PDB file of C-alpha atoms in Angstrom:
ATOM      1  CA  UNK A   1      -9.159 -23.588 -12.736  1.00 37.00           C
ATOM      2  CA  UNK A   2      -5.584 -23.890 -14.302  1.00 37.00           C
ATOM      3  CA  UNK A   3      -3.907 -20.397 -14.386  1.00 43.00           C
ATOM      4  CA  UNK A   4      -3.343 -18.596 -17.721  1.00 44.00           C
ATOM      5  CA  UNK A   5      -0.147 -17.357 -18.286  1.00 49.00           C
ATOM      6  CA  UNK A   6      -0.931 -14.227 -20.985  1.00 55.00           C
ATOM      7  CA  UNK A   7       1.429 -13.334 -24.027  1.00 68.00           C
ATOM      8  CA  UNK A   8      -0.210  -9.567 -23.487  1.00 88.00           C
ATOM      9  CA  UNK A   9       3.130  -6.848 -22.334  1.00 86.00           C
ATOM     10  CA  UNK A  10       2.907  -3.294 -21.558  1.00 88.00           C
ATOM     11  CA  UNK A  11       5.083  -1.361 -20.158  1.00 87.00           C
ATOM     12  CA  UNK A  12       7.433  -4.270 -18.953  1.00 91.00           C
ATOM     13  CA  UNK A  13       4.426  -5.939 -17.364  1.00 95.00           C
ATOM     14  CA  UNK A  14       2.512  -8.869 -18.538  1.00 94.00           C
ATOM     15  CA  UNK A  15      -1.303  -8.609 -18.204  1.00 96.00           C
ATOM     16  CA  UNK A  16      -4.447 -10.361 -18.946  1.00 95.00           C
ATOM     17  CA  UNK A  17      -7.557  -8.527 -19.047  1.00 95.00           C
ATOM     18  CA  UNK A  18     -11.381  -9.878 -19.697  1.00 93.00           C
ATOM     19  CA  UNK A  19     -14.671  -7.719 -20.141  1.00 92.00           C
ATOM     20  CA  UNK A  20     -15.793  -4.469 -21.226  1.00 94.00           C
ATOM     21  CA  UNK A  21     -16.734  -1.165 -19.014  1.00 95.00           C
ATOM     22  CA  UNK A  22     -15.639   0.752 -16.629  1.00 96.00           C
ATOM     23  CA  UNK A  23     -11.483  -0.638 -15.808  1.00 98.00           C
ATOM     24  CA  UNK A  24     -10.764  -2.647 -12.657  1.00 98.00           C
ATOM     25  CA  UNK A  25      -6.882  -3.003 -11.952  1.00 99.00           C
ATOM     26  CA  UNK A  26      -6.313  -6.089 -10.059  1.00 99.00           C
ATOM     27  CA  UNK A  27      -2.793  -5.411  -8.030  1.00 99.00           C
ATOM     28  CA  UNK A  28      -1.652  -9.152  -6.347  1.00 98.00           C
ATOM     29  CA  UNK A  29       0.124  -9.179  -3.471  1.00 97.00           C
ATOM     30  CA  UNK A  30       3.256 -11.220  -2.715  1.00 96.00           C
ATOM     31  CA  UNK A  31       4.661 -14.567  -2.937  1.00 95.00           C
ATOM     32  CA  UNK A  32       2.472 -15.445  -6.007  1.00 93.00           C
ATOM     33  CA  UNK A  33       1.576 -13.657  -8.994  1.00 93.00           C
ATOM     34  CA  UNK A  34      -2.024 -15.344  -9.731  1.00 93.00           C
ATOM     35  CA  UNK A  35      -3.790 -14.866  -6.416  1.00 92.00           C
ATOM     36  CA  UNK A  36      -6.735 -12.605  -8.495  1.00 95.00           C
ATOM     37  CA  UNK A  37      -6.631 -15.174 -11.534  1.00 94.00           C
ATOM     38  CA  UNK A  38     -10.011 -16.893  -9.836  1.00 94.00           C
ATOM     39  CA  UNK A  39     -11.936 -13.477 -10.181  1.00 95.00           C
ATOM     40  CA  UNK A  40     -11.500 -12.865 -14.199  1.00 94.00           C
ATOM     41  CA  UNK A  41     -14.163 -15.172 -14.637  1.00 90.00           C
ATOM     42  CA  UNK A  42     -16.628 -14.170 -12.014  1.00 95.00           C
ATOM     43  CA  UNK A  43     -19.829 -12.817 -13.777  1.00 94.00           C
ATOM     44  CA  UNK A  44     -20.315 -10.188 -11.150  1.00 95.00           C
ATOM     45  CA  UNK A  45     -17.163  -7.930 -12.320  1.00 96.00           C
ATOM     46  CA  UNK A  46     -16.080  -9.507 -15.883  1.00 91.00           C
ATOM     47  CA  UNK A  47     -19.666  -9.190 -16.957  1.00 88.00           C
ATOM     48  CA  UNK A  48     -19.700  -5.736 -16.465  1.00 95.00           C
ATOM     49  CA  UNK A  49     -15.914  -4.459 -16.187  1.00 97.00           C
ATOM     50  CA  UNK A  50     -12.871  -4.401 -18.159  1.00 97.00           C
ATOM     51  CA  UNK A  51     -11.030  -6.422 -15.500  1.00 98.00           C
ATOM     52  CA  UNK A  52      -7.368  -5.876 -15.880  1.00 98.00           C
ATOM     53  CA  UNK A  53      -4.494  -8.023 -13.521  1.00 97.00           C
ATOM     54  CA  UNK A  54      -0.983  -7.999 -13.805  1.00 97.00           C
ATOM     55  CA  UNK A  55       2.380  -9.642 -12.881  1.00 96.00           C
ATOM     56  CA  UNK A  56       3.933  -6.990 -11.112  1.00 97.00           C
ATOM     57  CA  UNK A  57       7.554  -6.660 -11.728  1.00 96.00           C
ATOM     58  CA  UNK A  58       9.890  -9.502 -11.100  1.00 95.00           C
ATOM     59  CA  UNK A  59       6.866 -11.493 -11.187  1.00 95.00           C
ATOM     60  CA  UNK A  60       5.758 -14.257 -13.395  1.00 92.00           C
ATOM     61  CA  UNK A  61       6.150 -13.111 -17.066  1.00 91.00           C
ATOM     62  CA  UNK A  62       7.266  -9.530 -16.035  1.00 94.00           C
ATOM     63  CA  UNK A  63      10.708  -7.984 -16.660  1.00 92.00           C
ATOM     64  CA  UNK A  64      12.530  -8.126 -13.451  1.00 91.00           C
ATOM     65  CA  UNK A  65      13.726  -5.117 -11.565  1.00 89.00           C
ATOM     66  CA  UNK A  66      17.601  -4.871 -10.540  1.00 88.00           C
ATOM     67  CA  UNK A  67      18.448  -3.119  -7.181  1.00 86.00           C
ATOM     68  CA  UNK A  68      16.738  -2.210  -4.072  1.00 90.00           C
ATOM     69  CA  UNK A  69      12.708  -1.013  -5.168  1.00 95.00           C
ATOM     70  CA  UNK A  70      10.166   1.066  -3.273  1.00 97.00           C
ATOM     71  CA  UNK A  71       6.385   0.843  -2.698  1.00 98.00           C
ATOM     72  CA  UNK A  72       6.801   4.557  -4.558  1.00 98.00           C
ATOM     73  CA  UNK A  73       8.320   2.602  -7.366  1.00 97.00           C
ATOM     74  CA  UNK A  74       5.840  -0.306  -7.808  1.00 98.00           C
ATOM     75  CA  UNK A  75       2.941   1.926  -8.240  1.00 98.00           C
ATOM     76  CA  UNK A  76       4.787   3.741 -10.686  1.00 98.00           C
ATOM     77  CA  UNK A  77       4.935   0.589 -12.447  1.00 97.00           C
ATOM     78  CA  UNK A  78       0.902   0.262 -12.391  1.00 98.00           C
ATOM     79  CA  UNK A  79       0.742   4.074 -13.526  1.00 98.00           C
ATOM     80  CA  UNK A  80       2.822   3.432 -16.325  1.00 97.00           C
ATOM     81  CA  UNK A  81       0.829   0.147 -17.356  1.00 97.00           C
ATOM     82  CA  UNK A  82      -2.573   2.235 -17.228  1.00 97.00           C
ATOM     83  CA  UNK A  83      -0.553   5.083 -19.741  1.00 97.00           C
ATOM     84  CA  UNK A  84       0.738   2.344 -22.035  1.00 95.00           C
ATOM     85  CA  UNK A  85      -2.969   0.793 -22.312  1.00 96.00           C
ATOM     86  CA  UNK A  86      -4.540   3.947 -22.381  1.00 97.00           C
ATOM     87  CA  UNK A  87      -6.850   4.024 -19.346  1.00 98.00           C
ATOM     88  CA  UNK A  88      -6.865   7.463 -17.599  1.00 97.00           C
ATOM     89  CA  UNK A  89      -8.653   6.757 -14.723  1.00 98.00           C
ATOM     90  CA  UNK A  90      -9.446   3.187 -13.222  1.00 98.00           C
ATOM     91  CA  UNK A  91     -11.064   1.625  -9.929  1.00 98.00           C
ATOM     92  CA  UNK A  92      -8.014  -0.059  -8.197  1.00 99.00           C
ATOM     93  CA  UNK A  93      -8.075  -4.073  -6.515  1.00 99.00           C
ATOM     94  CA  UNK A  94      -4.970  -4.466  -4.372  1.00 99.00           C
ATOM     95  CA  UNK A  95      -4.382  -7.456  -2.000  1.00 98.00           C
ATOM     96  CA  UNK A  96      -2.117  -7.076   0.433  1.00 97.00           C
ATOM     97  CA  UNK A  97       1.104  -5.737  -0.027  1.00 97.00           C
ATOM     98  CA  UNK A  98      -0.402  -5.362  -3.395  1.00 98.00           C
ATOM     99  CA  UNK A  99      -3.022  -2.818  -1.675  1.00 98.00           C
ATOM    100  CA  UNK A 100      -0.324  -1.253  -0.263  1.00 98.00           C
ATOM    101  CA  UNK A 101       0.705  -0.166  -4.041  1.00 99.00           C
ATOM    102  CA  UNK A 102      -2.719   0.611  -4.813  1.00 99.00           C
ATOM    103  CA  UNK A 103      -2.895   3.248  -1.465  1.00 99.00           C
ATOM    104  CA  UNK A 104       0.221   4.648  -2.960  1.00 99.00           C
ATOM    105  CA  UNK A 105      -0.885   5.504  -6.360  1.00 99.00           C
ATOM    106  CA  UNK A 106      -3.775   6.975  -4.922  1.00 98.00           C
ATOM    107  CA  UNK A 107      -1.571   9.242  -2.902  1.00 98.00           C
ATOM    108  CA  UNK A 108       0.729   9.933  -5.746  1.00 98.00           C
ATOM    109  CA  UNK A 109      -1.560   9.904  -8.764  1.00 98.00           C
ATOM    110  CA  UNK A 110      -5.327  10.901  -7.171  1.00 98.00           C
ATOM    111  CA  UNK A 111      -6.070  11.433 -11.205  1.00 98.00           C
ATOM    112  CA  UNK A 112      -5.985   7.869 -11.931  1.00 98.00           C
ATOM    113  CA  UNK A 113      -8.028   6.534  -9.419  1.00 98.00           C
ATOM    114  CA  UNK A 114     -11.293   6.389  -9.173  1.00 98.00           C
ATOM    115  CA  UNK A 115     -12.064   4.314  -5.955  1.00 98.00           C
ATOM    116  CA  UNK A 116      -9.382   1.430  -3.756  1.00 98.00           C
ATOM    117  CA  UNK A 117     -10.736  -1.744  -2.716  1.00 99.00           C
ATOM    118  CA  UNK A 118      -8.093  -2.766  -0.610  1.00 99.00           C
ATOM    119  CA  UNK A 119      -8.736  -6.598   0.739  1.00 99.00           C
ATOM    120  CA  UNK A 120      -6.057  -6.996   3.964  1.00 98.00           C
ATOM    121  CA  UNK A 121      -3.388  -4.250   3.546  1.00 97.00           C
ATOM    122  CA  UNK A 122       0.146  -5.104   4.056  1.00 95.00           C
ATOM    123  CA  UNK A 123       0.748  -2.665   7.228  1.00 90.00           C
ATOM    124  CA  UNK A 124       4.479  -4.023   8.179  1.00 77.00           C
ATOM    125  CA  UNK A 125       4.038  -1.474  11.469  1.00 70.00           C
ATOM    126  CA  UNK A 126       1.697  -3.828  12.897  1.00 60.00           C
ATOM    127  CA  UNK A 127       3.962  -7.219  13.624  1.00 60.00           C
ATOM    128  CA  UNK A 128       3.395  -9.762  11.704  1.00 66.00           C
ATOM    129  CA  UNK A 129       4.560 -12.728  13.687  1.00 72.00           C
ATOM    130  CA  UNK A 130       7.749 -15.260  14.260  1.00 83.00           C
ATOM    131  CA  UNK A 131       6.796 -16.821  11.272  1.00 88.00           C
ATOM    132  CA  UNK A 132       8.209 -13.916   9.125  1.00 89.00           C
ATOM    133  CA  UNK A 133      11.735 -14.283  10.366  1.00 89.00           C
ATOM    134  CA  UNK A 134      11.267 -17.918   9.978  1.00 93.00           C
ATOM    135  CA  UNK A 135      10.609 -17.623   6.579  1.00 94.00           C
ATOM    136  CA  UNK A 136      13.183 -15.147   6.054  1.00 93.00           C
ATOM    137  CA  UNK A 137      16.076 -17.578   7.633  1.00 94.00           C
ATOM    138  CA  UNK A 138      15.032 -20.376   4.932  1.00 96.00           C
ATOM    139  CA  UNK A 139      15.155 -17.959   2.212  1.00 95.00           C
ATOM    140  CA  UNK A 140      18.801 -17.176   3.271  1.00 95.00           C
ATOM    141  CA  UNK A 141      19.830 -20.289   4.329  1.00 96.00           C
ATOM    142  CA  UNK A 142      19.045 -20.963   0.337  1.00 96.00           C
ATOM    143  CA  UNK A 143      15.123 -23.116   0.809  1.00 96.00           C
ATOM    144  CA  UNK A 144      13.026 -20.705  -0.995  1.00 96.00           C
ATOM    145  CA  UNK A 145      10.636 -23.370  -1.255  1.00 96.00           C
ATOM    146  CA  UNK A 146      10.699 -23.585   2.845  1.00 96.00           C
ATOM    147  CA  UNK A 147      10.794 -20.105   3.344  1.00 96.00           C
ATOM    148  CA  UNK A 148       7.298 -19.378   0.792  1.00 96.00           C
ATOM    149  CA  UNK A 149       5.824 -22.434   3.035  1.00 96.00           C
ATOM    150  CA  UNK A 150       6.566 -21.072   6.278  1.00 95.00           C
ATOM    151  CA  UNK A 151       5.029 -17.575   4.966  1.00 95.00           C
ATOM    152  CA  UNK A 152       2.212 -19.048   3.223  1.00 96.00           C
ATOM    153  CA  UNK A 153       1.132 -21.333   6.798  1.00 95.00           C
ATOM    154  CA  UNK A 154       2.305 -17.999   8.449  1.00 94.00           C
ATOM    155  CA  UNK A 155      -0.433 -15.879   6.352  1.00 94.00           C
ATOM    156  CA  UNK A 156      -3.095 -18.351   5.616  1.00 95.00           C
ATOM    157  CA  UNK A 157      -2.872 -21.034   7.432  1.00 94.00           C
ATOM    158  CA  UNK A 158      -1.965 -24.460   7.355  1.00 93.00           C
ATOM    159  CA  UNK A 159      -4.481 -25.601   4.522  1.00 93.00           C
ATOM    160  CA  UNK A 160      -3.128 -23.265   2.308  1.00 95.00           C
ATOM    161  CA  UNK A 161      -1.634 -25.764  -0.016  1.00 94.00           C
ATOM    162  CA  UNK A 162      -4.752 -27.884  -0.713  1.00 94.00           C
ATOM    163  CA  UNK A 163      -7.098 -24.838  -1.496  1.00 93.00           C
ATOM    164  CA  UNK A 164      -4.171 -23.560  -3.995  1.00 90.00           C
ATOM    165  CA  UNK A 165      -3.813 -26.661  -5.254  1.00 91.00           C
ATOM    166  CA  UNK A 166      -7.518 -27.300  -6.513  1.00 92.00           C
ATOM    167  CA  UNK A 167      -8.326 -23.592  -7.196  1.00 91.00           C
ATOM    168  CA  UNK A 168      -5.056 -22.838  -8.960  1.00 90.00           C
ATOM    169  CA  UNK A 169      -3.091 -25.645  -9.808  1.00 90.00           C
ATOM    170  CA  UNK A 170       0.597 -24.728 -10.285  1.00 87.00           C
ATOM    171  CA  UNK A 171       0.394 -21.313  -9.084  1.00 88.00           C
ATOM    172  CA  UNK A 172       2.905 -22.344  -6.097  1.00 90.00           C
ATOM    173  CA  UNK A 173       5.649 -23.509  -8.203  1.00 89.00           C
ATOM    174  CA  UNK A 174       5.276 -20.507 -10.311  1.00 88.00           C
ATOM    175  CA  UNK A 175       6.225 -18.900  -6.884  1.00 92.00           C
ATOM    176  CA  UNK A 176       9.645 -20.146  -6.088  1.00 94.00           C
ATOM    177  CA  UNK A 177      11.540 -18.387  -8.996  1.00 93.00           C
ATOM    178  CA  UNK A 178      10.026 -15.454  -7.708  1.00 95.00           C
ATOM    179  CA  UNK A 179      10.536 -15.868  -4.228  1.00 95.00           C
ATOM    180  CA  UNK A 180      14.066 -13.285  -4.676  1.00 95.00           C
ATOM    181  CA  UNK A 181      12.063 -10.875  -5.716  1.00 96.00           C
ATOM    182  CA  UNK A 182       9.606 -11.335  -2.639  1.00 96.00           C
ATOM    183  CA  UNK A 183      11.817 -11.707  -0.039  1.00 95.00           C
ATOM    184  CA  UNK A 184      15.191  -9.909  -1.716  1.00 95.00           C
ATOM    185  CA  UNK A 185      12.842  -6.601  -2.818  1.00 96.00           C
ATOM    186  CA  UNK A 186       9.368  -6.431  -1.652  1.00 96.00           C
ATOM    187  CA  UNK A 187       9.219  -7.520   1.961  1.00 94.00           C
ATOM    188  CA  UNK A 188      12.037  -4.991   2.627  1.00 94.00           C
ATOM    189  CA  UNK A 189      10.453  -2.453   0.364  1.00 96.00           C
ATOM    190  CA  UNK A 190       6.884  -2.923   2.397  1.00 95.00           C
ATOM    191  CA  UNK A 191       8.680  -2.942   5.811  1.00 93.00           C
ATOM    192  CA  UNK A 192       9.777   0.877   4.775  1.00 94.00           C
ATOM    193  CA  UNK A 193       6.340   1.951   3.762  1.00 95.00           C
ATOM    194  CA  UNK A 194       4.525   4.116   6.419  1.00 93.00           C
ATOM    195  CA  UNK A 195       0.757   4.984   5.705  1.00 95.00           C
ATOM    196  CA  UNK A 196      -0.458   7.001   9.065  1.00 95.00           C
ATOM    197  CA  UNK A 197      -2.536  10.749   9.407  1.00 96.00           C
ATOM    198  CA  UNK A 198      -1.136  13.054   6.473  1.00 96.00           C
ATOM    199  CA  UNK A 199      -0.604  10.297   3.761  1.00 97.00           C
ATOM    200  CA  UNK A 200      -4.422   9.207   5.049  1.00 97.00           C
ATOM    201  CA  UNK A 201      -5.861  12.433   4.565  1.00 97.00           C
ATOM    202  CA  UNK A 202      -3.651  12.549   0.766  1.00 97.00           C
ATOM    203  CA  UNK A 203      -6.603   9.505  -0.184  1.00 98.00           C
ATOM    204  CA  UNK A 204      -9.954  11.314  -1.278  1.00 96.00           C
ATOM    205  CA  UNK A 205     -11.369   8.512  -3.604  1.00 97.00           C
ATOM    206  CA  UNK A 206     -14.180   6.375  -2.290  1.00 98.00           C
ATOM    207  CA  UNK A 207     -12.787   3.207  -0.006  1.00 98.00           C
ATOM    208  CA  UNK A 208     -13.421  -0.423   0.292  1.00 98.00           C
ATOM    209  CA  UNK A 209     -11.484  -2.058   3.650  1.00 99.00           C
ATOM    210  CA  UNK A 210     -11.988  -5.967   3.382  1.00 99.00           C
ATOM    211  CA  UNK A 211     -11.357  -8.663   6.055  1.00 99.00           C
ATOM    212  CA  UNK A 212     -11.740 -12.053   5.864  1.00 98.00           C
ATOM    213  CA  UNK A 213     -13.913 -13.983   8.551  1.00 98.00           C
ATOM    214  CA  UNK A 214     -11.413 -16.363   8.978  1.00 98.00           C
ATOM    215  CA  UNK A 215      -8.453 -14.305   9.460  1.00 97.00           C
ATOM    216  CA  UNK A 216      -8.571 -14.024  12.843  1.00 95.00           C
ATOM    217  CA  UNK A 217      -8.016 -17.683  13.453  1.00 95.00           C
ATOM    218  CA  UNK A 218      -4.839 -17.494  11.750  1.00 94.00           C
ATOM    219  CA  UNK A 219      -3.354 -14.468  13.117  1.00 92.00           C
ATOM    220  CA  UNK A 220      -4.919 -11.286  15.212  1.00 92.00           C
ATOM    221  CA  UNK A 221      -2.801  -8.592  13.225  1.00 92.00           C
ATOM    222  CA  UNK A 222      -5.706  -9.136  10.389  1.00 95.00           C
ATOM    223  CA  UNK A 223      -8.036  -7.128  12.562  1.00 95.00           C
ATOM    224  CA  UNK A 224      -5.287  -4.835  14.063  1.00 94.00           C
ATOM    225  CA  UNK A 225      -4.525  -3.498  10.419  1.00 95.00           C
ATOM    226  CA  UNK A 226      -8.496  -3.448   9.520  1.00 96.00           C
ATOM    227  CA  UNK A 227      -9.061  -1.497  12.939  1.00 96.00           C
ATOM    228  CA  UNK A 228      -5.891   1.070  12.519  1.00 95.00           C
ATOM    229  CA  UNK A 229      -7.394   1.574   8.462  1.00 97.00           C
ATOM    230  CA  UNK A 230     -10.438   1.941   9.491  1.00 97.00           C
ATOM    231  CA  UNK A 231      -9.508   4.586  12.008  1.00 97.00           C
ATOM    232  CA  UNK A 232      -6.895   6.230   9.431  1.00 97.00           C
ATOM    233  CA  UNK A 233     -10.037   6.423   7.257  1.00 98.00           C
ATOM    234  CA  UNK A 234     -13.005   7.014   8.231  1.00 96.00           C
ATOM    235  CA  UNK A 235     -15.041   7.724   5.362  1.00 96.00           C
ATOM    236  CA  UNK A 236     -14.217   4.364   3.834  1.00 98.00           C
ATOM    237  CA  UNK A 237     -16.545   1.459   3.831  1.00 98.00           C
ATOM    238  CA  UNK A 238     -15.911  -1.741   5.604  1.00 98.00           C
ATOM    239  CA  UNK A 239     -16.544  -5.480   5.130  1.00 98.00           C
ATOM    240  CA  UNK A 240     -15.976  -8.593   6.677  1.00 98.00           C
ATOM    241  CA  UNK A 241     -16.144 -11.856   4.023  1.00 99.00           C
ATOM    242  CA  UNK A 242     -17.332 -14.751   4.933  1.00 98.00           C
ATOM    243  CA  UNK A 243     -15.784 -17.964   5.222  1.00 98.00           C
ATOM    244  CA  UNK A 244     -12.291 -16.933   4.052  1.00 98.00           C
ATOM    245  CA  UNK A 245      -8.880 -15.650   5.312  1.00 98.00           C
ATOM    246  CA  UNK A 246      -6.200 -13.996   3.367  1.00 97.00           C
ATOM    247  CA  UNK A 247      -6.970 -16.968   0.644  1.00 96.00           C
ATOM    248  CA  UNK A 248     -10.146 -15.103   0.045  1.00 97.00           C
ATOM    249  CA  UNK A 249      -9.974 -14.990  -3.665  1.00 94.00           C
ATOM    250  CA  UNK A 250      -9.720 -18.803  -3.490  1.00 94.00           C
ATOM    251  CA  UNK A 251     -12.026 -19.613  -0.674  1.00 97.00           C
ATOM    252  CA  UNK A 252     -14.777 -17.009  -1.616  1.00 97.00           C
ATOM    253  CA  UNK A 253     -14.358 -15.422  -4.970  1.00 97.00           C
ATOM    254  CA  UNK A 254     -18.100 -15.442  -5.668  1.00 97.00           C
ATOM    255  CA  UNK A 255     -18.828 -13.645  -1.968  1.00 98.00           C
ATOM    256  CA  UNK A 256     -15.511 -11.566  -3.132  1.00 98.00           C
ATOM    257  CA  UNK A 257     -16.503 -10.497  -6.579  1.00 98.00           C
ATOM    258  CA  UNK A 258     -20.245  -9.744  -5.528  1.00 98.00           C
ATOM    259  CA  UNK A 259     -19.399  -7.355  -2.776  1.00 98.00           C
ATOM    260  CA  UNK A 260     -16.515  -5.730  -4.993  1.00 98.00           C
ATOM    261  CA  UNK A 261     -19.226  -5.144  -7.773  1.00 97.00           C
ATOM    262  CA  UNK A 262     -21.562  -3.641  -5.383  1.00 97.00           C
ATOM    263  CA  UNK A 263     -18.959  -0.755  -3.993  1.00 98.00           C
ATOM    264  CA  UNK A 264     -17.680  -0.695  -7.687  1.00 97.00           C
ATOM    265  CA  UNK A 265     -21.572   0.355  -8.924  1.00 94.00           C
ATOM    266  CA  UNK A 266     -21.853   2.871  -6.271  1.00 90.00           C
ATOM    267  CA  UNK A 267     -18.246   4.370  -6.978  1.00 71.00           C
ATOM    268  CA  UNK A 268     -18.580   4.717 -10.718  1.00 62.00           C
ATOM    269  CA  UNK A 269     -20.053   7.669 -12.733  1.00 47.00           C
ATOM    270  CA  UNK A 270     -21.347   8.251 -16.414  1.00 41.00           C
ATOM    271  CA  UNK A 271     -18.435   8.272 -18.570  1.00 34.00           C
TER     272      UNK A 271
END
């Protein structure tokens, strides 16, 4: 599928949304804005949702944010986009350090979230690997195209480019003009983030904890962060996808979209 860049702004933040029902904030995670583009055509949510995703700020079409920024201050960002479209309560859909945002609005705002499916948190405690200094050294040595390579084969593997390529063409080089405010305001933001016992015990909505099968062959600190979640909360659910990695929106979005539907079903109530 091509990606869709929306003329739709709210509250700073460009947006797309598809469906009717119950609304399902998709919150990307780094590096590229359109990782959750392949799920607003799935039948299993945008048949029965009003699927929402967004460029988060300094993303994409989004106004860009000056200064340092916060994980605090990037689900603010989502809380003000649900005020400005009028949705008081929603089911949050954050990848990554994009689930990291969602765990934080939960925290700060329990009243507008109904449940967190959070598909491979961003947990900067657990390492992450040489390949994020690597990365980091291109991006200052002034390669952000080298440094969101070394990342992306760092994170997903070294197919990462292909599957992109056919399941979102030109997503990647919508990610190099964004790559200062990956590197420059999010990785250091995420690094700063700490989610342990009392901010755990803050999160009262249902839970979703997603892994990909495949993640494991790129890196162990998949299931390190699924374990240590899993342990931080125990009354969430917990799912293993099959044949994907942290590409799982491209590799399975069908597997991805029917599992999300089925925790979304039992999580929602009669409006």
């Amino acid at each position: 599928m091509t990606v869709r860049r929306s003329g739709n702004h709210a509250g700073g933040l460009a947006y797309e949304e598809r469906g009717a029902g119950e609304p399902v904030v998709l919150i990307h995670g780094g590096v590229c804005a359109d990782w959750f583009a392949t799920l607003m055509d799935e039948p299993a949510l945008a048949g029965a949702y009003r699927l929402i995703r967004y460029h988060r700020a300094g993303y994409g079409d989004s106004d860009r944010v000056d200064g340092p920024v916060t994980v605090a201050h990037m689900a603010d960002h989502c809380a003000v986009l649900l005020r400005c479209l009028g949705i008081e309560r929603a089911h949050l859909v954050g990848h990554s350090s994009g689930a990291a945002i969602a765990l934080q609005l939960a925290i700060d705002r329990p009243d507008l979230v109904r449940s967190l499916a959070l598909l491979e948190t961003a947990l900067l405690t657990v390492p992450s690997g040489p390949f994020a200094a690597e990365a980091m050294l291109a991006y200052r040595d002034g390669d952000p195209a080298a440094a969101i390579d070394r990342w992306m084969r760092g994170v997903c593997g070294a197919g990462y480019r292909d599957l992109f390529d056919t399941a979102l063409p030109g997503a990647l080089a919508h990610a190099v003009p964004d790559a200062d405010t990956f590197f420059g305001q999010e990785l250091p933001a995420v690094r700063k983030w700490s989610f342990g016992p009392a901010e755990a015990r803050a999160v009262t909505c249902p839970v979703l904890l997603v892994v990909g099968e495949l993640s494991r062959d790129v890196s162990p600190t998949f299931d390190e962060r699924h374990a240590l979640l899993r342990a931080l909360l125990p009354h969430a659910e917990s799912f293993e996808l099959p044949g994907a990695n942290h590409l799982m929106h491209v590799q399975n979005p069908a597997g991805l979209a029917a599992r999300l539907a089925t925790f979304l079903a039992a999580g929602s109530a009669p409006w």
